[in-house]
XYZ file of C-alpha atoms in Angstrom:
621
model
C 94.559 216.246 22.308
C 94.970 212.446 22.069
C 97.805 210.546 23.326
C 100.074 209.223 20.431
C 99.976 205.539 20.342
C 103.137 203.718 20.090
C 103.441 200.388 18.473
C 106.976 198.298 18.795
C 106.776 195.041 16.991
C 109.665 192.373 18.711
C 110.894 192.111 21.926
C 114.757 191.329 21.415
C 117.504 193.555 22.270
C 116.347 195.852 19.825
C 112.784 195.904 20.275
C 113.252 195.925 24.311
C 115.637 198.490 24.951
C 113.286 201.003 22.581
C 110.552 200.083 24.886
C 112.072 200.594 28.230
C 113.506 204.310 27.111
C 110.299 205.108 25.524
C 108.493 204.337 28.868
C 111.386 206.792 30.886
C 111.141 209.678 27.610
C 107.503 209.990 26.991
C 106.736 210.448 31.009
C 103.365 208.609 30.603
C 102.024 211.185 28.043
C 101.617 208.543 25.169
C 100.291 204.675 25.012
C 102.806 202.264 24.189
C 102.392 198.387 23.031
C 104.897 195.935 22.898
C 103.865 192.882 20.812
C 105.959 189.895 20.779
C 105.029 185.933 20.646
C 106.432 185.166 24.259
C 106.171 187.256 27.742
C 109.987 187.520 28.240
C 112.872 188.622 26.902
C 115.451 186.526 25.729
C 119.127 186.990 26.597
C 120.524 185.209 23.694
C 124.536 184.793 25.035
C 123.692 183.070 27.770
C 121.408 180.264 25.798
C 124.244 178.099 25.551
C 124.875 177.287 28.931
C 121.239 176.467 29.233
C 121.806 173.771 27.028
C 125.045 172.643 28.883
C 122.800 171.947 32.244
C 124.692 175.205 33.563
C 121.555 178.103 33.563
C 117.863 176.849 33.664
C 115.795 178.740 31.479
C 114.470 181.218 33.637
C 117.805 182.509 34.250
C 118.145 184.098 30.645
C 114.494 184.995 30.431
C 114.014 188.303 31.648
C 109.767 189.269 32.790
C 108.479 192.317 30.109
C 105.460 192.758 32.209
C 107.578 192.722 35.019
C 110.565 194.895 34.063
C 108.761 197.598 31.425
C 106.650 199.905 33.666
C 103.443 201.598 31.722
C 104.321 199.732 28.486
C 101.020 197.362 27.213
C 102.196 193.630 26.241
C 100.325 192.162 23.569
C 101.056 188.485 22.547
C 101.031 187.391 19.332
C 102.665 187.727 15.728
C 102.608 190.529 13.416
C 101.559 188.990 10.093
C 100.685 192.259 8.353
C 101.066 195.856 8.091
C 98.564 198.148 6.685
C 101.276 201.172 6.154
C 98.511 203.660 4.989
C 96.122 202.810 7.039
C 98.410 202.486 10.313
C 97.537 199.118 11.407
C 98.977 195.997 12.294
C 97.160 192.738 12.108
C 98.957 190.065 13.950
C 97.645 186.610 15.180
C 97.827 185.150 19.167
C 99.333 182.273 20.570
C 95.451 180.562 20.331
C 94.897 181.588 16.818
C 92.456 184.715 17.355
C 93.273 187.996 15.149
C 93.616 191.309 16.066
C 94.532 194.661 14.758
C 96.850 197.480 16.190
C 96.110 201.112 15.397
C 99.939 203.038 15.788
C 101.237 206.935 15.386
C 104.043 205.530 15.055
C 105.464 202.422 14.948
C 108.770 200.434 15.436
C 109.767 197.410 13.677
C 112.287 195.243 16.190
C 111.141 191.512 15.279
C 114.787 190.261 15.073
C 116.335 187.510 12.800
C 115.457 183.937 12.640
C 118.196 180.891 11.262
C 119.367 180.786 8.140
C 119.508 178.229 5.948
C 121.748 177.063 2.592
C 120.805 174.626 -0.438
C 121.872 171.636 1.333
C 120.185 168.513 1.079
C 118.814 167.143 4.217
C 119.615 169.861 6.655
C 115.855 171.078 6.826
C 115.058 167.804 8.122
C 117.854 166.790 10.103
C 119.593 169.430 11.726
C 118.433 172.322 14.635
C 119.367 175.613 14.716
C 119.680 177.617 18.093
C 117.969 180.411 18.224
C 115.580 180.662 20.753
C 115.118 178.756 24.320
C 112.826 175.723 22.763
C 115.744 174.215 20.837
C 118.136 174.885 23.326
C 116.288 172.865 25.552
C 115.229 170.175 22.776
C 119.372 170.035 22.261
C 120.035 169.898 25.684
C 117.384 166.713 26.257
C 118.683 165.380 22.928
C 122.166 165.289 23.815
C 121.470 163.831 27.325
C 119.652 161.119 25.869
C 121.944 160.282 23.129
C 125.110 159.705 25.610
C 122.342 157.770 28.243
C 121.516 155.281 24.522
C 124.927 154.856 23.693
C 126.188 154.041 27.001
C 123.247 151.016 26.879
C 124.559 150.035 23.413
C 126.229 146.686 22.995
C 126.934 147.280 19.171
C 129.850 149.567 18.813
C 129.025 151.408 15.674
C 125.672 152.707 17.523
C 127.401 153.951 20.037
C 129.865 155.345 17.910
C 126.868 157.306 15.956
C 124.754 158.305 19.192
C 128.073 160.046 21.447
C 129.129 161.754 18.040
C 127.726 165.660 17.597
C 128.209 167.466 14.645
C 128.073 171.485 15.009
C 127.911 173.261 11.493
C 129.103 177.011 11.945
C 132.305 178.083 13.859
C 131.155 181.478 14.530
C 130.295 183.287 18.176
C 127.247 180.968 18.553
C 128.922 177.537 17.211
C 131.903 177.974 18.788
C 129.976 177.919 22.240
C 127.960 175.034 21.963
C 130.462 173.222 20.990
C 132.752 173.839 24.003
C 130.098 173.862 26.362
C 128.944 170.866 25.038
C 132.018 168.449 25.281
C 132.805 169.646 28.981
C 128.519 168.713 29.236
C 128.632 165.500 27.660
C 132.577 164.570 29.482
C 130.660 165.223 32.885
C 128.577 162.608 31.650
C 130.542 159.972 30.824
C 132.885 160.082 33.728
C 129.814 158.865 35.702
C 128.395 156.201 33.416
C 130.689 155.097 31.456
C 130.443 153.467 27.903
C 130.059 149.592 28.191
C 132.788 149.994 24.636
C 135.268 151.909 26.195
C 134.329 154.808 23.469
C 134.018 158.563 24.660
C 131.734 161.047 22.939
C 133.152 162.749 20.282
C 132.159 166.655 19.331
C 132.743 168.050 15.617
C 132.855 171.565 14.829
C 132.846 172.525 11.026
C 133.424 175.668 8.837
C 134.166 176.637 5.557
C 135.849 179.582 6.918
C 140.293 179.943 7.527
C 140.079 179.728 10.857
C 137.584 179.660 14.079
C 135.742 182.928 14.807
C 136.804 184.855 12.024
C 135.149 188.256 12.816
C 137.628 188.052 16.014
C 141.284 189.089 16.524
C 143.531 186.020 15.322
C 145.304 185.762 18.548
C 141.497 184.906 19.982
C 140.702 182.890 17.241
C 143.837 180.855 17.986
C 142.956 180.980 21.744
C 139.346 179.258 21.139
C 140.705 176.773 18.903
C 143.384 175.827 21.387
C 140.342 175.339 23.974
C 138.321 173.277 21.878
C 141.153 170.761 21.132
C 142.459 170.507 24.362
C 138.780 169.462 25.245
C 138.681 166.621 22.082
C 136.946 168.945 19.666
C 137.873 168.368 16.634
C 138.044 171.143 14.340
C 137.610 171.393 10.748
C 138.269 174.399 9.292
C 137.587 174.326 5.312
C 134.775 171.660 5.718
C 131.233 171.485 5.767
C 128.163 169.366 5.248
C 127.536 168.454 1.510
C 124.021 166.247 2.559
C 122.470 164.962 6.147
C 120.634 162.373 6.568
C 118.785 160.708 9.837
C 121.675 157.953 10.254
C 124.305 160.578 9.511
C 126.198 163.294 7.445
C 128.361 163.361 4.248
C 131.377 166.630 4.513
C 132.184 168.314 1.470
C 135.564 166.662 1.286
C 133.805 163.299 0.964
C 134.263 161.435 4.241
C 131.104 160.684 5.720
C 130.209 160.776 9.877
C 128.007 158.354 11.396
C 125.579 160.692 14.017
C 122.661 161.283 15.075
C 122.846 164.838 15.854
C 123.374 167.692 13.598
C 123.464 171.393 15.131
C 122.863 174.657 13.031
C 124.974 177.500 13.948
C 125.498 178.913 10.742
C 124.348 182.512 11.394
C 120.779 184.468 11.025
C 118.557 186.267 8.348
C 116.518 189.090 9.286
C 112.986 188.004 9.834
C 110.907 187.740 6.930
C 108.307 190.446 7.838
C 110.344 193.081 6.097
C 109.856 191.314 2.838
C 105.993 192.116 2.871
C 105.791 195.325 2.967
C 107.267 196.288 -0.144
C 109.847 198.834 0.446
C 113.482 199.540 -0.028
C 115.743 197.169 1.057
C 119.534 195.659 1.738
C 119.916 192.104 1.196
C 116.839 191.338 3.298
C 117.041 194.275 5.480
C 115.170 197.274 5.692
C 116.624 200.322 4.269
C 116.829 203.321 7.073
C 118.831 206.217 7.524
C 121.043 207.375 10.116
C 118.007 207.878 12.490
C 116.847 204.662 11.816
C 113.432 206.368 10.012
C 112.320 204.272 6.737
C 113.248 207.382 3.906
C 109.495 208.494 3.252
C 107.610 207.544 6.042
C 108.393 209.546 8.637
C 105.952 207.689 11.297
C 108.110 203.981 10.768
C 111.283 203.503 12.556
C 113.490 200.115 12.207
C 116.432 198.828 14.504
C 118.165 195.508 15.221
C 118.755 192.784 12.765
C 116.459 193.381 10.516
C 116.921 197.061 9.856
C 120.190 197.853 7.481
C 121.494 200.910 10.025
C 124.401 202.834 7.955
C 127.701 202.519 9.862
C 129.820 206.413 10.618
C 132.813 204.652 10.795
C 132.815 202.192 7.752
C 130.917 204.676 4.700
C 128.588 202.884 2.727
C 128.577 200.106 4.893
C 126.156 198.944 7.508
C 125.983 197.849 10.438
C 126.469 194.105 11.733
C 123.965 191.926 12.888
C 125.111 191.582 16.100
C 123.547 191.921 19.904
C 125.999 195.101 20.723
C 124.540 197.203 18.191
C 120.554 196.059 18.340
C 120.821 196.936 22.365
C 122.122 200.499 20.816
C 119.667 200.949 18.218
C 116.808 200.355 20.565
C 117.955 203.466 22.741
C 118.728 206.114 19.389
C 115.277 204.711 17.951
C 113.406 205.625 21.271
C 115.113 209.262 21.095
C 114.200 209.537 17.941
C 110.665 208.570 17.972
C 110.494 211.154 20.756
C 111.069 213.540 18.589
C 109.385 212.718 16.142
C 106.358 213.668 18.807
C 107.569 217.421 19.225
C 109.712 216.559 22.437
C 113.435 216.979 21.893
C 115.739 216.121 19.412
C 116.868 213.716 17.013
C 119.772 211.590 17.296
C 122.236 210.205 14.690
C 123.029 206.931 15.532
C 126.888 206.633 16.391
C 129.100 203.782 17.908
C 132.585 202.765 19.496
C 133.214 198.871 19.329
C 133.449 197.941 22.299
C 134.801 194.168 22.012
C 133.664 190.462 22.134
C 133.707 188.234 24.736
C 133.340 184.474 24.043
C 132.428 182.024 27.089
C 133.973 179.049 26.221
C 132.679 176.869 29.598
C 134.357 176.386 32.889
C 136.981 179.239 33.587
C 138.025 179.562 30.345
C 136.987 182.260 28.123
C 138.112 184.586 25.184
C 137.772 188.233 24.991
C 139.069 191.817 23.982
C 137.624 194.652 25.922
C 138.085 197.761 24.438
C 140.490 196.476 21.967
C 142.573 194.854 24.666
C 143.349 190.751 24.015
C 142.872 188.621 27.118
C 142.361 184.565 27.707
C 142.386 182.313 30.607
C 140.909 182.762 33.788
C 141.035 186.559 33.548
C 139.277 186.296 30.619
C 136.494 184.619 31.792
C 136.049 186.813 35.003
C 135.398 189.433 32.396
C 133.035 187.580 30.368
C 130.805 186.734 33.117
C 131.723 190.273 34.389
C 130.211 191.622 31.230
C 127.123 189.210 31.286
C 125.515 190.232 34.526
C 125.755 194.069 33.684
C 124.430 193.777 30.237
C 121.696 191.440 31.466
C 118.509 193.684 32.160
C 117.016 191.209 34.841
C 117.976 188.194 37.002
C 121.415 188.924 37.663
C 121.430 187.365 41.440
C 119.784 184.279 40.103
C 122.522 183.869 37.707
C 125.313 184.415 39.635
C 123.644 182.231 42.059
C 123.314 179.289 39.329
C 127.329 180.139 38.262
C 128.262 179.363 41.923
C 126.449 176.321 42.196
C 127.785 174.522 38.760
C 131.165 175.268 40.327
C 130.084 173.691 43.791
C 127.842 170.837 42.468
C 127.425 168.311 39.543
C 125.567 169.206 36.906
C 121.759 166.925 36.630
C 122.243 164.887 33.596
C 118.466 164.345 33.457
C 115.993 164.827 30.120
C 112.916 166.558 31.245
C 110.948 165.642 27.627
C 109.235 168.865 26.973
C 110.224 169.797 23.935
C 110.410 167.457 20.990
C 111.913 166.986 17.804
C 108.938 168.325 15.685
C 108.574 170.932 18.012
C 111.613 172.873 17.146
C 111.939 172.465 13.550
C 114.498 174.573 11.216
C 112.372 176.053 8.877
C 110.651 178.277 11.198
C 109.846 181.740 11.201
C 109.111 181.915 14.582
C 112.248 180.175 16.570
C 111.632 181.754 20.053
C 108.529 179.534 20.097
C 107.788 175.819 20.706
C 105.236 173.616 18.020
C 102.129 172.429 20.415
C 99.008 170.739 19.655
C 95.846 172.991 19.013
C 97.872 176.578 18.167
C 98.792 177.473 14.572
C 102.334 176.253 13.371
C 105.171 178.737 12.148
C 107.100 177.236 9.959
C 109.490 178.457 6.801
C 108.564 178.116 3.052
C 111.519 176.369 0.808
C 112.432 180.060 -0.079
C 113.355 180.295 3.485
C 117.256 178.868 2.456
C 119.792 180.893 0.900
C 119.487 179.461 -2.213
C 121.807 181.425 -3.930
C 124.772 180.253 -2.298
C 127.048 177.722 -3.140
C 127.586 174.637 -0.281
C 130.851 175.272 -0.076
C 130.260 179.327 0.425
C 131.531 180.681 4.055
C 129.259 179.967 7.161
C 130.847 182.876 8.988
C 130.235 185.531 6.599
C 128.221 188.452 8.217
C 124.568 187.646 9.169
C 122.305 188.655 6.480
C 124.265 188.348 3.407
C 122.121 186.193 1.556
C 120.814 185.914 -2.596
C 117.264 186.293 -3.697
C 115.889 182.767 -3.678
C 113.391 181.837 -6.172
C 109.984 180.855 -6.078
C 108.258 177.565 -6.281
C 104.994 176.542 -7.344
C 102.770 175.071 -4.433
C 100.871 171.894 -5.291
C 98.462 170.052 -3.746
C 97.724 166.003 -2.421
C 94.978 164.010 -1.438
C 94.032 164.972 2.359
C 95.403 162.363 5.153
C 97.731 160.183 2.952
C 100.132 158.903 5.678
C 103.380 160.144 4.937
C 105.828 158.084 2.776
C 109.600 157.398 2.719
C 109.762 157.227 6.369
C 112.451 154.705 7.574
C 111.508 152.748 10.704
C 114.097 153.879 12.871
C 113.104 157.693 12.552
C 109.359 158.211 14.601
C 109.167 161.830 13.390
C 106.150 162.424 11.261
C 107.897 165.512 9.554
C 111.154 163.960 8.447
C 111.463 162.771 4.846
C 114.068 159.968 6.807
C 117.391 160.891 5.108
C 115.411 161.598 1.273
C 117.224 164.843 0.123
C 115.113 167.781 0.303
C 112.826 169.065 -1.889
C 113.048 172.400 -1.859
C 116.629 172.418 -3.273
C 117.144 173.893 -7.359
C 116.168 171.423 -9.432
C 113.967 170.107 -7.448
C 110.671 169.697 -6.300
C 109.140 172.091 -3.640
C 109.462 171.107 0.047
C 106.638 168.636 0.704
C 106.552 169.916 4.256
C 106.695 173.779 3.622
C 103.669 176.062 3.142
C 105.103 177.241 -0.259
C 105.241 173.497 -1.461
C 103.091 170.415 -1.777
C 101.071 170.101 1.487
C 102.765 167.499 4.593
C 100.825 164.309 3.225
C 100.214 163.389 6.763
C 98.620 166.233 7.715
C 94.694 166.382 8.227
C 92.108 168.269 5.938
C 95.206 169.998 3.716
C 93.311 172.350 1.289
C 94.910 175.460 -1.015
C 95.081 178.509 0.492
C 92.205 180.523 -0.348
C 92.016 184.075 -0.276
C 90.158 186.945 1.481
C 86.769 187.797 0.808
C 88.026 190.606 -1.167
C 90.106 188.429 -3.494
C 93.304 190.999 -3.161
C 96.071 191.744 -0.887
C 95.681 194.172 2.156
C 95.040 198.238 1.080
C 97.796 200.282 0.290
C 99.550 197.364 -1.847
C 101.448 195.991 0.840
C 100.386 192.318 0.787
C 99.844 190.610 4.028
C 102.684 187.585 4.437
C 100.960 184.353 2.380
C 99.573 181.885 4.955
C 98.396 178.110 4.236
C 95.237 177.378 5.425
C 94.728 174.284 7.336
C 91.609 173.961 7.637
C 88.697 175.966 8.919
C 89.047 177.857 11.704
C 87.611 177.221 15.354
C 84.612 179.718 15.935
C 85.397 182.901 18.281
C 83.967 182.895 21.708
C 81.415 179.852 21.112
C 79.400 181.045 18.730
C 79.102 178.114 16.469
C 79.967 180.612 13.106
C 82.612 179.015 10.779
C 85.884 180.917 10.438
C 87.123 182.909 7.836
C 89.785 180.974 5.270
C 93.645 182.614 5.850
C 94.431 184.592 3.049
C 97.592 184.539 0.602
C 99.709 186.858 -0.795
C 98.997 187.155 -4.609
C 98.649 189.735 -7.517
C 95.269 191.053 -9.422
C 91.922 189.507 -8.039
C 91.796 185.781 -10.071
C 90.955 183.010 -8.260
C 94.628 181.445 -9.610
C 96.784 179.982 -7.031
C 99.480 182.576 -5.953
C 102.752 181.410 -6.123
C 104.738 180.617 -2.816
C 106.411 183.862 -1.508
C 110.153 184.260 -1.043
C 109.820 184.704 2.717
C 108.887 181.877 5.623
C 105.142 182.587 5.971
C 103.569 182.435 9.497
C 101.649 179.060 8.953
C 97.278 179.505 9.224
C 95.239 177.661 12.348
C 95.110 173.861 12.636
C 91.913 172.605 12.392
C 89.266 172.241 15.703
C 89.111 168.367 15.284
C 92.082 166.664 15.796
C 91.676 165.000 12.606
C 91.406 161.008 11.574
C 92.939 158.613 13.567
C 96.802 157.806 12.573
C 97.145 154.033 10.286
C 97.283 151.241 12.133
C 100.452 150.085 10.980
C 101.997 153.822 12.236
C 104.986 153.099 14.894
C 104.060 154.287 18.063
C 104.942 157.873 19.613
C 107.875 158.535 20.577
C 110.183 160.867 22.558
C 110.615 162.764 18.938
C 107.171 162.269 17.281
C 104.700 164.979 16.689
C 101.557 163.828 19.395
C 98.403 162.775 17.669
C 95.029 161.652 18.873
C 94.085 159.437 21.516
C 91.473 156.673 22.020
C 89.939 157.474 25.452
C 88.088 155.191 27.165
C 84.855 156.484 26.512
C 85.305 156.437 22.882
C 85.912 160.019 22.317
C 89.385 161.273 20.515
C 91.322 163.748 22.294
C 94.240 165.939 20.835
C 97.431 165.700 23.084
C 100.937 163.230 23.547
C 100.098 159.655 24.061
């Protein structure tokens, strides 16, 4: 008899706690694959403090070779799934294709940011979601206070120490505290030539601070962040962003030059292409976490809608606390499914929050039970290093040395601006030269919700968005409206966005018009067969950039990405409602840039060189 082959898609909380019990439950008797863009695992509550200058990366990135014993790791991105044929197709971090054959197979790939219809903030603003943009934030903000400290003209350095953080929930709330006591640290040792110290901003449509908490910790956090000069607007938000600054919803407007996006997630837009029941952009399971009808697919974490025992006819949050859970019921259960044991309904008891708010200062409620202050944050941290599945004597090592030593103000420049954009189905991973960009359709915002709607509401409550029209431009146009200050290539420099109703499609975005700056943009074509994948789940609509680099050398021209679409015409398929993983760049780096392009820098996307022997090369200048 054959050994039953596993397949977990995502390696969150979710996806990584199903694969460590799996490889304890099945005792080596089946063949289990973990695919997942990166070769780590991602503890998410600590990423704040990365960005603060408190925990280098490493810290909060936890080995999956290293720490899941007998489990296969596969990198790459699931861009397909082939439900009666039992495949999954997904694409490598150097373009290359491959396909999956599974038994059975868990969906874990998580959430990614979530956007609303306001103008601007696609361009502008940054989410925090994965460890490339807490490391482009952490560079940015560094460099911002280092600028307006230089600054002779006040209003500049009025703009450059002024951060904006939209979203005042668990994730929002921390940046923004960590941040000021970051960016104070600064200042203390070089200060401002003005006199002028940096000034943090932390907006919310919502009553108060951390709704989802107990009021008494609400009222705790928000006594924190004023004490450190936080200013907190509560009933306020961003009505439009541009690159010199933002305009609030009650119709003052804030000179900045930093915008964070801490609004909350949206499960990840796999689910949407595979054509089965779902809950406001989560897929439908029952109490087992089984998809109703096939009994060989299981979903957990954020983007599986999990019924809740103890609320009827609700489901549960998208939270860390109950993904880490799910992973552990859905291994049981897919145990079972095998013949060995049995199944598991999937039950909870909250447990609390805890909310690091930098230094000794914390809020919490453990087990229902209020705390603040230093006791507070003894349990925090307390709470950290047990949950954490890895590198808990690096971290406490790192926590004793922030308390010993200054912090290193220093920006290490390797991850830029159009690295990390916010429209991106794929946050846990960086833009580079030469590998196939991920980035979100116009469809990707929550379109149906007013500007003024909540922030804070729980993750995933989002409207269907509609769908645009792609349309197509000359190849290599240089891209227009760009103001001179703003070296990004991808920003429309303060022009509101596109994608917004009424207007056009997202000139950027793989469900609009084609970036005019980009080289060789063509319509995406599709697959030799002219139709989606078998079964009549459609594969997730890709762009194609051009053709794609031969496999192993062997000179034969690659095969055109294909898009999602209905019947067999050669008619242009309209744009999906998901992000779409974005198709290969092309081999050649393309034409040279115009010669009256500004030249590169610290937040411009890298284009070709001129080498000395006359040849272009692809890379940063």
């Amino acid at each position: 008899m054959s050994r039953p082959r596993i397949v977990i898609v995502g390696a969150g909380f979710a996806g990584y706690r199903t694969a460590r019990s799996l490889s304890r439950l099945t005792r080596h008797q089946a063949d289990i694959t973990l695919l997942n863009p990166t070769d780590y695992f991602l503890y998410l509550p600590l990423l704040p403090q990365v960005a603060a200058g408190i925990l280098e990366p490493r810290r909060v990135s936890v080995s999956l070779s290293g720490t899941l014993p007998h489990v296969r790791l596969v990198l790459g991105e699931a861009d397909g799934i082939d439900l009666d044929g039992r495949t999954v197709h997904y694409t490598g971090p150097e373009g290359e294709e491959g396909t999956l054959p599974y038994d059975r197979l868990v969906l874990a790939a998580g959430s990614v940011n979530k956007l609303l219809p306001i103008p601007g903030v696609a361009e502008h603003a940054h989410g925090f979601r994965g460890l490339p943009e807490a490391l482009y934030l952490r560079d940015h903000v560094t460099r911002q206070v280092e600028l307006a400290a230089a600054a002779d003209d006040r209003a500049e350095c009025a703009a450059r120490c002024t951060f904006v953080v939209v979203g005042a929930g668990y994730t929002g709330t921390e940046v923004a505290a960590h941040g000021a006591m970051y960016t104070d640290a600064q200042v203390r040792k070089h200060p401002m030539r003005t006199g002028m110290r940096p000034r943090w901003m932390l907006l919310d449509v919502a009553p108060r601070v951390m709704p989802e908490m107990d009021e008494r910790l609400s009222a705790t956090a928000e006594r924190v962040l004023r004490q450190r000069g936080v200013e907190v607007r509560m009933g306020t938000s961003v009505k439009e962003a541009t690159h010199d600054g933002v305009v609030l919803t009650d119709g003052s407007t804030v000179d900045t030059r930093t915008l964070v996006w801490c609004v909350g997630v949206r499960p990840d837009p796999l689910v949407e292409s595979l054509g089965l029941p779902m809950e406001r952009g989560r897929l439908l399971v029952d109490p087992h976490l089984q998809v109703p009808g096939r009994p060989e697919l299981f979903a957990c974490g954020d983007m599986a809608a999990v019924p809740d025992p103890n609320q009827p006819g609700q489901y549960t949050p998208m939270t860390a606390q109950h993904a880490w859970r799910h992973g552990k019921v859905c291994a049981h259960n897919v145990v079972a499914s095998l013949g060995r044991g049995q199944r598991k309904t999937y039950r909870h008891r909250d447990m609390g929050f805890v909310v690091d708010l930098g230094g000794a200062k914390a809020a919490a409620n453990p087990f229902g039970l209020p705390m603040s202050g230093p006791a507070a944050g003894a349990v925090t941290r307390g709470y950290h290093l047990a949950a954490m599945p890895g590198n808990r004597v690096r971290v406490a090592a790192d926590w004793l040395l922030d308390a010993v030593l200054p912090r290193q103000a220093v920006q290490l420049g390797l991850v830029r601006s159009w690295s990390v954009p916010l429209e991106s189905s794929s946050p846990e991973v960086a833009r580079v030269p030469g590998r196939p960009e991920r980035t979100g359709t116009d469809t990707g915002s929550d379109l149906g919700k007013a500007p003024g709607q909540s922030s804070s509401e729980p993750d995933g409550e989002r409207a269907k968005t509609p769908r645009s029209e792609p349309a197509t431009t000359p190849p290599s146009e240089p891209a227009k409206n760009q103001p001179s200050s703003e070296p990004a290539k991808n920003r429309p420099g303060g022009e509101p966005a596109k994608n917004q109703p009424g207007g056009e499609p997202a000139k950027n975005q793989p469900g609009g018009e084609p970036a005019r700056n980009q080289p060789h943009t063509e319509p995406a074509k599709r697959g030799p067969s002219g139709s989606p994948r078998a079964s009549g789940r459609p594969r997730r609509a890709v762009e194609a950039a051009g053709p794609r680099p031969a496999r192993g050398g062997s000179g034969k021209p690659g095969k055109a990405s294909r898009a999602s679409g209905t019947g067999s015409t050669g008619k242009r398929p309209t744009a999906p409602s998901a992000p779409s993983r974005s198709a290969r760049p092309p081999a050649d780096p393309g034409p040279e840039p115009p010669a009256n392009q500004p030249p590169p820098g610290p937040d411009i996307a890298p284009g070709p060189v001129k080498r000395t022997d006359g040849r272009a090369v692809e890379g940063d200048s």
